[in-house]
Coordinates of C-alpha atoms and ligand atoms in Angstrom, one line a residue:
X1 CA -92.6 -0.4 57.4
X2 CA -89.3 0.1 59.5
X3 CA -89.5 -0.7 63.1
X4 CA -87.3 1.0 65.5
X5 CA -84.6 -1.1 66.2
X6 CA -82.9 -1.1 69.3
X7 CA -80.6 -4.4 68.8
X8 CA -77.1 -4.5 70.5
X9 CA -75.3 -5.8 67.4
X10 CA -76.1 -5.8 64.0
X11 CA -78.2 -2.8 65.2
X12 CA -79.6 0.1 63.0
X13 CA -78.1 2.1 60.7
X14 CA -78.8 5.5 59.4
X15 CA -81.6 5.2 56.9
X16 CA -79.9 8.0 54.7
X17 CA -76.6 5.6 54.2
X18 CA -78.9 2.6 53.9
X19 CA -80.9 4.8 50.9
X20 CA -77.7 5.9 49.4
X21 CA -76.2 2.4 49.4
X22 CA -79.6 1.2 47.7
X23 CA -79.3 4.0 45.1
X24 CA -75.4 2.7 44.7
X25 CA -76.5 -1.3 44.7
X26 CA -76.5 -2.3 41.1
X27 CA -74.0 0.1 40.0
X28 CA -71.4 2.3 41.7
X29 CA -70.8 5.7 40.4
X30 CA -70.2 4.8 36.5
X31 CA -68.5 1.1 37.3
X32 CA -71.2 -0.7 35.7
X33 CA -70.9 -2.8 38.9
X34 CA -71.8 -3.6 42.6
X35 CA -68.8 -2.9 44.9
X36 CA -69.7 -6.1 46.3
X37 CA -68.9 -7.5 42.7
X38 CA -65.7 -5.1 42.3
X39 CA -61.9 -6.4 42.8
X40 CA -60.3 -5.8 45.7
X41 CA -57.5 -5.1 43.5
X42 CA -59.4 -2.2 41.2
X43 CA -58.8 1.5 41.1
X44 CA -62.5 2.0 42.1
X45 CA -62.3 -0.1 44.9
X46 CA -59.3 1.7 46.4
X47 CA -60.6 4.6 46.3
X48 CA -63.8 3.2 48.6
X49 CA -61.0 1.4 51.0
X50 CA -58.3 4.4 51.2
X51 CA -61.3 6.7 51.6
X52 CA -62.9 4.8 54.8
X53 CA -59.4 5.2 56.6
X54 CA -59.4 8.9 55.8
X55 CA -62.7 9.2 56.7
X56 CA -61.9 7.6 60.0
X57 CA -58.5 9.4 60.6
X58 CA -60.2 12.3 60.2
X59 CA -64.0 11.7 62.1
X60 CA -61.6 10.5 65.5
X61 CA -58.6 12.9 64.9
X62 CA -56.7 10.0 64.6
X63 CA -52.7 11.0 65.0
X64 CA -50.1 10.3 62.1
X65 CA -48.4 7.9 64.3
X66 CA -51.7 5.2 64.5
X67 CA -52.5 3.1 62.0
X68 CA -56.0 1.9 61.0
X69 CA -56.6 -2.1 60.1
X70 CA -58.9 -3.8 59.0
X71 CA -59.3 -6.9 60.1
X72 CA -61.9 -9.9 59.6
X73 CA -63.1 -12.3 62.8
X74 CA -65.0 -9.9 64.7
X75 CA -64.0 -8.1 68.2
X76 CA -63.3 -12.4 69.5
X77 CA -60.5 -12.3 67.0
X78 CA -58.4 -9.7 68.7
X79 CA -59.2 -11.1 72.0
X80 CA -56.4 -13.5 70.5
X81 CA -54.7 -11.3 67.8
X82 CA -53.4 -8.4 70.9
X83 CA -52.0 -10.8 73.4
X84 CA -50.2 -12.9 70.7
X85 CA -48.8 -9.5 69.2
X86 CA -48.2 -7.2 72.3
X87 CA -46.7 -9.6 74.9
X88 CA -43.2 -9.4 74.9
X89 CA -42.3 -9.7 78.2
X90 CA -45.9 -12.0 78.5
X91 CA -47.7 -10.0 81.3
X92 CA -50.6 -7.8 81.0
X93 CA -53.5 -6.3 82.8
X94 CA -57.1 -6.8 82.5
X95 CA -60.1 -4.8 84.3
X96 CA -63.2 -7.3 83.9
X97 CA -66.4 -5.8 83.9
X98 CA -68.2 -7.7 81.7
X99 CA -68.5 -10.9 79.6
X100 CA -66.4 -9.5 76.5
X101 CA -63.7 -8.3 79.0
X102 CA -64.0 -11.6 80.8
X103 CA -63.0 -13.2 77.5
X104 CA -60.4 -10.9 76.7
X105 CA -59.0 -11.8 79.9
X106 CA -59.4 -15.7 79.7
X107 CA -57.6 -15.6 75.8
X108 CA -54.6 -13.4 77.1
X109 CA -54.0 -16.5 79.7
X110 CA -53.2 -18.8 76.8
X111 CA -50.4 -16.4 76.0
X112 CA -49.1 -15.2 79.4
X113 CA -49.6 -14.1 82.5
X114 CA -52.7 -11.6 82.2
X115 CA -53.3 -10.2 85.5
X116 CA -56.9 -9.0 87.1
X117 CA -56.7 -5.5 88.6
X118 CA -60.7 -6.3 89.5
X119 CA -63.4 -6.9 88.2
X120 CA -67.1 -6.1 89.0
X121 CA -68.4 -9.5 89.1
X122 CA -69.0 -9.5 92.5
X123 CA -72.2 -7.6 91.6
X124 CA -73.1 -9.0 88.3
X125 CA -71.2 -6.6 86.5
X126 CA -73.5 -3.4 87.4
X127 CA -70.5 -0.7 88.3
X128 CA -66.8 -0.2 86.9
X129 CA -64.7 -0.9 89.9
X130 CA -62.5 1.4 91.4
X131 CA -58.8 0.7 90.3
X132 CA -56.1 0.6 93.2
X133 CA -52.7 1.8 90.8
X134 CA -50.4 -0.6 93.3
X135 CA -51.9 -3.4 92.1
X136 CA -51.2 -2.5 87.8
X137 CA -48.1 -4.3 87.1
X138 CA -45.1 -1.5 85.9
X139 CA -43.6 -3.8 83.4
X140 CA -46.7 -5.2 81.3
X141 CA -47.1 -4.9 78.0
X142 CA -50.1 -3.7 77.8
X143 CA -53.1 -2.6 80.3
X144 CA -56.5 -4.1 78.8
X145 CA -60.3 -2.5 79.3
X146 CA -63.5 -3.0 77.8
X147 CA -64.9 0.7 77.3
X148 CA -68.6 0.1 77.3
X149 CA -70.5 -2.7 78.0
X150 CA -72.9 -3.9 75.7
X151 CA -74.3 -6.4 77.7
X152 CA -74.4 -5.1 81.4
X153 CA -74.6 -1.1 80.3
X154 CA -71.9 0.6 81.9
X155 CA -69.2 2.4 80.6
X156 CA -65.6 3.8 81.6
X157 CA -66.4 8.1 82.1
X158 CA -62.5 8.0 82.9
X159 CA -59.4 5.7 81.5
X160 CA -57.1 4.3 83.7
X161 CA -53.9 6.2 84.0
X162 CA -51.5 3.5 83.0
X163 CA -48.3 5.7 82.9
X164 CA -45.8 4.0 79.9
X165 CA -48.1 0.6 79.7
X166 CA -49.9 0.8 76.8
X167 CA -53.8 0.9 77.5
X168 CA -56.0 -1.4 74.8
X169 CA -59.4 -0.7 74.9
X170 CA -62.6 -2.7 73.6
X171 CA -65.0 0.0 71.5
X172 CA -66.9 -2.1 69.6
X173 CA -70.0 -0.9 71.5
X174 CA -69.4 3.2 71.9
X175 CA -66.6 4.0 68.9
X176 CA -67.5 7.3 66.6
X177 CA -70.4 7.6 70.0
X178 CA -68.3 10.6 71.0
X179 CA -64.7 12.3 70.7
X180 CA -61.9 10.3 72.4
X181 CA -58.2 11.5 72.9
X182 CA -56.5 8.5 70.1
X183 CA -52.8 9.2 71.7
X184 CA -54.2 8.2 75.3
X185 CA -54.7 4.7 73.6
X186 CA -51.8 2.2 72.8
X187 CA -54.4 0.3 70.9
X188 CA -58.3 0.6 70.0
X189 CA -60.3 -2.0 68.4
X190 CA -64.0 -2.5 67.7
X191 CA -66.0 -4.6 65.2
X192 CA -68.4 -2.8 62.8
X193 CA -72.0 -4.2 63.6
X194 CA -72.5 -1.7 66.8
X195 CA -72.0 1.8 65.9
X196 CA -69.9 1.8 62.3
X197 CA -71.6 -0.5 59.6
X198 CA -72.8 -4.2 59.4
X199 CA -70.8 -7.2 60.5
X200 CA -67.8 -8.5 58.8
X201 CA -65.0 -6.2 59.6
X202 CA -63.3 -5.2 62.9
X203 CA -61.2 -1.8 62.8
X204 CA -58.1 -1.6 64.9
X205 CA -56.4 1.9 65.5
X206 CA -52.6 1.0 66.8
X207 CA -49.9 3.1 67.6
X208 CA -47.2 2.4 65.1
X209 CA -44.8 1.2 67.3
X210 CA -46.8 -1.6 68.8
X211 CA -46.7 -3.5 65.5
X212 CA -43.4 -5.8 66.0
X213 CA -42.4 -7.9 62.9
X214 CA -43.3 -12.0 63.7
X215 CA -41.9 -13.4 60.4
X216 CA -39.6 -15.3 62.0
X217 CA -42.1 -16.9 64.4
X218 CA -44.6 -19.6 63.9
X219 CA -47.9 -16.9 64.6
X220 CA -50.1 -17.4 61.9
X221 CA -49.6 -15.0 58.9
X222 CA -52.7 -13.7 58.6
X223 CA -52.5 -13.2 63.0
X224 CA -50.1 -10.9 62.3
X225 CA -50.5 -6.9 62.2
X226 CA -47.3 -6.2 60.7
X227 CA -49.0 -8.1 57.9
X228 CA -52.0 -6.0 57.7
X229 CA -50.4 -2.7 58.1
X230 CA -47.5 -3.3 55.3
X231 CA -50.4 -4.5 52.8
X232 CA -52.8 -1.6 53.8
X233 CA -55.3 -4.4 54.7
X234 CA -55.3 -5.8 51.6
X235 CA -53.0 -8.7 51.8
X236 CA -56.0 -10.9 51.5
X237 CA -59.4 -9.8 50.2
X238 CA -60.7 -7.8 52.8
X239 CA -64.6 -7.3 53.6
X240 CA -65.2 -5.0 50.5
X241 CA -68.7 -4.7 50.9
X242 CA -68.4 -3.8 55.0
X243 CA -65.9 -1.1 54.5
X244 CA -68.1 0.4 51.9
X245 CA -70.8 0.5 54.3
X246 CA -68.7 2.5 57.2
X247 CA -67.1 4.9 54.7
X248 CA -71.2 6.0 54.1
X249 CA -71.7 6.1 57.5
X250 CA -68.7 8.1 58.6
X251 CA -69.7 10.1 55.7
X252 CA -73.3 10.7 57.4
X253 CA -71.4 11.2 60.9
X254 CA -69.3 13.9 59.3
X255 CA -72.5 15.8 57.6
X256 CA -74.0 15.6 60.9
X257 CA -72.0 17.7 62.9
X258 CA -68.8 14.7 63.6
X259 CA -68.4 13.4 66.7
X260 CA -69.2 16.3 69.1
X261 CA -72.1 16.9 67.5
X262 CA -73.3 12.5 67.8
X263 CA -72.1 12.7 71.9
X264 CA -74.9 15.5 72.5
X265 CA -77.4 13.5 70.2
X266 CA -77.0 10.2 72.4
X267 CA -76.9 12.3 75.6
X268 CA -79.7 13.9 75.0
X269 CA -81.5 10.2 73.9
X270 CA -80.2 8.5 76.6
X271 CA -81.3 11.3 79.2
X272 CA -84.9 10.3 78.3
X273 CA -84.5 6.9 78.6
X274 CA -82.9 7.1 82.3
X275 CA -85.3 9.6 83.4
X276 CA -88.4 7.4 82.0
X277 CA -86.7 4.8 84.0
X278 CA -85.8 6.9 86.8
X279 CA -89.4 8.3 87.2
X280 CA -90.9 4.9 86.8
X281 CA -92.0 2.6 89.6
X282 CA -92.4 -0.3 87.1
X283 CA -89.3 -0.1 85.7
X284 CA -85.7 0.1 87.3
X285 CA -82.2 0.4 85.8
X286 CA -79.4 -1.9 88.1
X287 CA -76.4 -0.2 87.3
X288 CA -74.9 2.5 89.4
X289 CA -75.6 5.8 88.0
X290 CA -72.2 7.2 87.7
X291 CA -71.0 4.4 85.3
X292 CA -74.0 4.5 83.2
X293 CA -73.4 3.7 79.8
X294 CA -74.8 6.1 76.5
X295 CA -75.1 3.1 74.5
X296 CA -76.6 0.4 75.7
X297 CA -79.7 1.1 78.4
X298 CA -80.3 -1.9 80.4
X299 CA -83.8 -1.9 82.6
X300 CA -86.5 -4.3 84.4
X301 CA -89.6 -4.6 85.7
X302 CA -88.4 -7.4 88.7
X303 CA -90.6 -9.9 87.6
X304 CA -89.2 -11.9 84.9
X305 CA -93.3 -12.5 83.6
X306 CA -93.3 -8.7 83.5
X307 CA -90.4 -8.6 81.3
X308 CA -91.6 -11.1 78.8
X309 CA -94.5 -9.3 78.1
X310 CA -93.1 -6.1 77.8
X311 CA -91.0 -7.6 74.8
X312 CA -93.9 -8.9 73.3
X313 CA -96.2 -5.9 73.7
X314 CA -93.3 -3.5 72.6
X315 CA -92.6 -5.5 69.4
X316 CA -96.2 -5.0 68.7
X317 CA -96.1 -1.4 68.7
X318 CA -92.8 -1.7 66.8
X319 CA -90.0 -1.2 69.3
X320 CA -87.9 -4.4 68.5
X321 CA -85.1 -6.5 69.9
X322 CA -85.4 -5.4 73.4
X323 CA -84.9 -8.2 75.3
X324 CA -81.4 -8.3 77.4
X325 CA -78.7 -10.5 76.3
X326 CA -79.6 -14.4 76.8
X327 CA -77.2 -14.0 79.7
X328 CA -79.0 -11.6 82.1
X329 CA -82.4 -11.5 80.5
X330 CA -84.2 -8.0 81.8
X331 CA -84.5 -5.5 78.8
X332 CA -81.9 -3.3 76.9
X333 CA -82.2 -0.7 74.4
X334 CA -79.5 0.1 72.3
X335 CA -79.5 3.2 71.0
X336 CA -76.9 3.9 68.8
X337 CA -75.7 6.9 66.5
X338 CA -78.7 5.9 64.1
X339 CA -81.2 5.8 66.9
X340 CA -83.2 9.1 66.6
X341 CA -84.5 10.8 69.5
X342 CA -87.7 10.4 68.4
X343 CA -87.8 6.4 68.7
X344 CA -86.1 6.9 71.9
X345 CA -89.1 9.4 72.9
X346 CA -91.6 7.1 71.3
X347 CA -90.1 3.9 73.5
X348 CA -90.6 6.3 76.6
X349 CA -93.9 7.3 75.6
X350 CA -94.4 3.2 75.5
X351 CA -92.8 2.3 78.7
X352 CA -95.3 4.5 80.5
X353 CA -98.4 3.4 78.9
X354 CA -97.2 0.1 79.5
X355 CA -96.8 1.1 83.5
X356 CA -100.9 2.4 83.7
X357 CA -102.1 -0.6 81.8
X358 CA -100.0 -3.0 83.9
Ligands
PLP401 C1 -70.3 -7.3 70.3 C2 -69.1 -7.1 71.2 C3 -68.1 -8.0 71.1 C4 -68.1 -9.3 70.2 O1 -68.0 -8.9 68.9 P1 -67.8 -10.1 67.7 O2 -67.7 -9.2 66.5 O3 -69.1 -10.9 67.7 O4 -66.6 -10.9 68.0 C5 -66.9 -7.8 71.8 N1 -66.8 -6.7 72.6 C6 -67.8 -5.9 72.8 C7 -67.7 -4.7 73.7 C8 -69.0 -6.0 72.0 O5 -70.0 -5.1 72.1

C-alpha cells in the first residue's frame, strides 16, 4: 500500500508518471529497451532529452534567450559551479535565510568577495529579512537568494529588485510550484528530487549571456557551462534515466492545467495545513506568516517528547517522513506538486485526533 509521503527530498511523485514509467520499464515505445539501458548517443534517447527541455521551456515560459542545462552533483554543485562562472569582477551578494543559502554563501567566499545583505539567523531562520537596497553592491556580478526554504519553511513572496545585477535564485524546493517571470532571473537552478523527478540531475535555466567561455582557464571542464550548453548537455553521459522521469512529470504538469493551475492546488493544500495549525492549541507553526512557504510546512508541539511521538503515531496511520530536518527537529510536511489535497486533508484530520487523544 502507498503511504502518503510528505518527505522534503526525494519526495513523492505523481502516481500516474510513476504507472506510466512502470508500463515504459522493460521497453520504451517499440525500442526493445529500457531508457535506462538506451545510449545517450541514440535517436530515441534524443528525442526523451530534447523533449524534457521543451517541455520545460514551455511549462515555465521560458524566454529564447535562456538556456536549460542539465547538470549532475545536485543543487551543492552549483553552490560552486555559479561563483566560479559568474564572478568576473569577484563580488557578489548573498541574502541568507537558511542553511542552503548559508552554503551558497560560504562556497562563493572561496571565489571572491560574496557579500551578506542579511540574513535571518538572528531568529533561526523563521522570516525573510527586509533588504536595505544601500547596502547591495552596484558592481557585483551577481545578487544570490535561496527562494524557498526547505528546511526552515519560508519563502521569498517578492524578489529583490537588483537593477542590472543579475539575480540567481535557489528553486530546488518550489520550481514548476507556480508561474515565475524567467527574464526577472539572471540565473535559476534547482535539483530534481523536490518538485521535478528523482535525484540525479540538477536543471539550470541561464540567460545566454551569463555563459562566458573558460577554455583558456584552469576551471575544470566539466565546471564549465559553456561546456554544457555547446554540447546540449550531452558532452558526457548525462542522467538518462532522471531526465526521462521529469519529462513524464512535466508531461503530467501540463495535462493538469500547467503551472497556474499546480499554484491554486498547493494554495489550496497548504491553506489547510496552516489553518489546522492555526486553529490548534497543540500545534504551532514558528515562521512569520507573511513569509510562509507553499512547500514545505514546518510545525511543533513545544515539547520535543510530543514531537517524537507524533512521528511515530503518524507513520502508523501512514503519513510518513515527517519529522523536521535533523537540524531543527519539530515536524515538516512537504507537500509537493504530487501531494493531493486529500493526504493533506487526511494529515489534518490526524493532527486533530492526535490533539483530543493527547
Ligand atoms: C535540497 C536542497 C538543496 C540540496 O540539494 P542537493 O541536490 O542535495 O545538493 C539545496 N537547496 C535547496 C533549496 C534544497 O531544497
Amino acid at each position: 500500500m502507498r503511504v502518503y509521503n510528505f518527505s522534503a527530498g526525494p519526495a513523492v511523485l505523481p502516481e500516474e508518471v510513476l504507472k506510466k514509467a512502470a508500463s515504459e520499464l522493460l521497453e520504451y515505445g517499440d525500442s526493445g529497451q529500457s531508457v535506462m539501458e538506451m545510449s545517450h548517443r541514440s535517436k530515441e534517447y534524443e528525442v526523451i532529452h530534447d523533449g524534457c527541455i521543451a517541455l520545460l521551456r514551455e511549462v515555465m515560459a521560458i524566454p529564447d534567450n535562456y538556456k536549460i542545462l542539465f547538470i549532475q552533483g545536485g543543487a551543492h554543485m552549483q553552490f560552486e559551479m555559479i561563483p566560479l562562472n559568474l564572478m568576473q569582477k569577484g563580488k557578489a551578494d548573498f541574502v541568507v535565510t537558511g542553511q542552503w543559502a548559508g552554503k551558497a554563501h560560504s562556497e562563493a567566499k572561496k571565489y571572491g568577495e560574496a557579500n551578506l545583505i542579511a540574513s535571518s539567523k538572528d531568529k533561526t531562520f523563521s522570516y525573510i529579512p527586509e533588504l536595505d537596497k544601500s547596502k547591495f553592491t552596484p558592481d557585483a556580478d551577481y545578487f544570490h537568494i535561496c527562494e524557498n526554504n526547505t528546511i526552515f519553511g519560508t519563502k521569498f513572496w517578492s524578489l529583490p529588485e537588483t537593477g542590472g545585477v543579475p539575480l540567481v535564485s535557489d528553486m530546488s524546493s518550489c520550481i514548476l510550484s507556480e508561474p515565475v517571470d524567467v527574464s526577472k532571473y539572471g540565473l535559476i537552478y534547482a535539483c530534481a528530487q523536490k518538485n521535478m523527478g528523482p535525484s540525479g540531475v540538477t536543471i539550470v535555466i541561464i540567460r545566454e549571456d551569463l555563459i562566458r567561455d573558460l577554455s583558456e582557464t584552469k576551471f575544470p571542464t566539466m565546471l564549465q557551462y559553456k561546456i554544457y550548453d555547446e554540447n546540449n548537455s550531452l558532452y558526457n553521459t548525462p542522467p538518462t534515466y532522471s531526465i526521462y522521469m521529469c519529462k513524464l512529470v512535466l508531461e503530467w504538469i501540463k495535462e493538469n492545467g500547467g503551472l497556474a493551475a499546480m499554484k491554486a492546488h498547493n494554495e489550496k493544500k497548504a491553506a489547510i495545513l496552516y489553518n489546522a495549525i492555526d486553529n490548534s492549541k497543540m500545534f504551532s507553526n514558528p515562521v512569520v506568516k507573511k513569509d510562509r512557504s507553499l512547500m514545505n510546512v514546518t510545525f511543533v508541539t513545544g515539547k520535543e517528547d510530543l514531537d517524537k511521538k507524533f512521528i511515530a503515531e503518524a507513520k502508523k496511520a501512514g503519513f510518513v517522513n515527517l519529522a523536521g530536518h535533523r537540524s531543527v527537529g519539530g515536524m515538516r510536511a512537504s507537500i509537493y506538486n504530487a501531494m493531493p489535497v486529500e493526504g493533506v486533508q487526511a494529515l489534518a484530520d490526524f493532527m486533530k485526533k492526535f490533539e483530543e487523544e493527547n
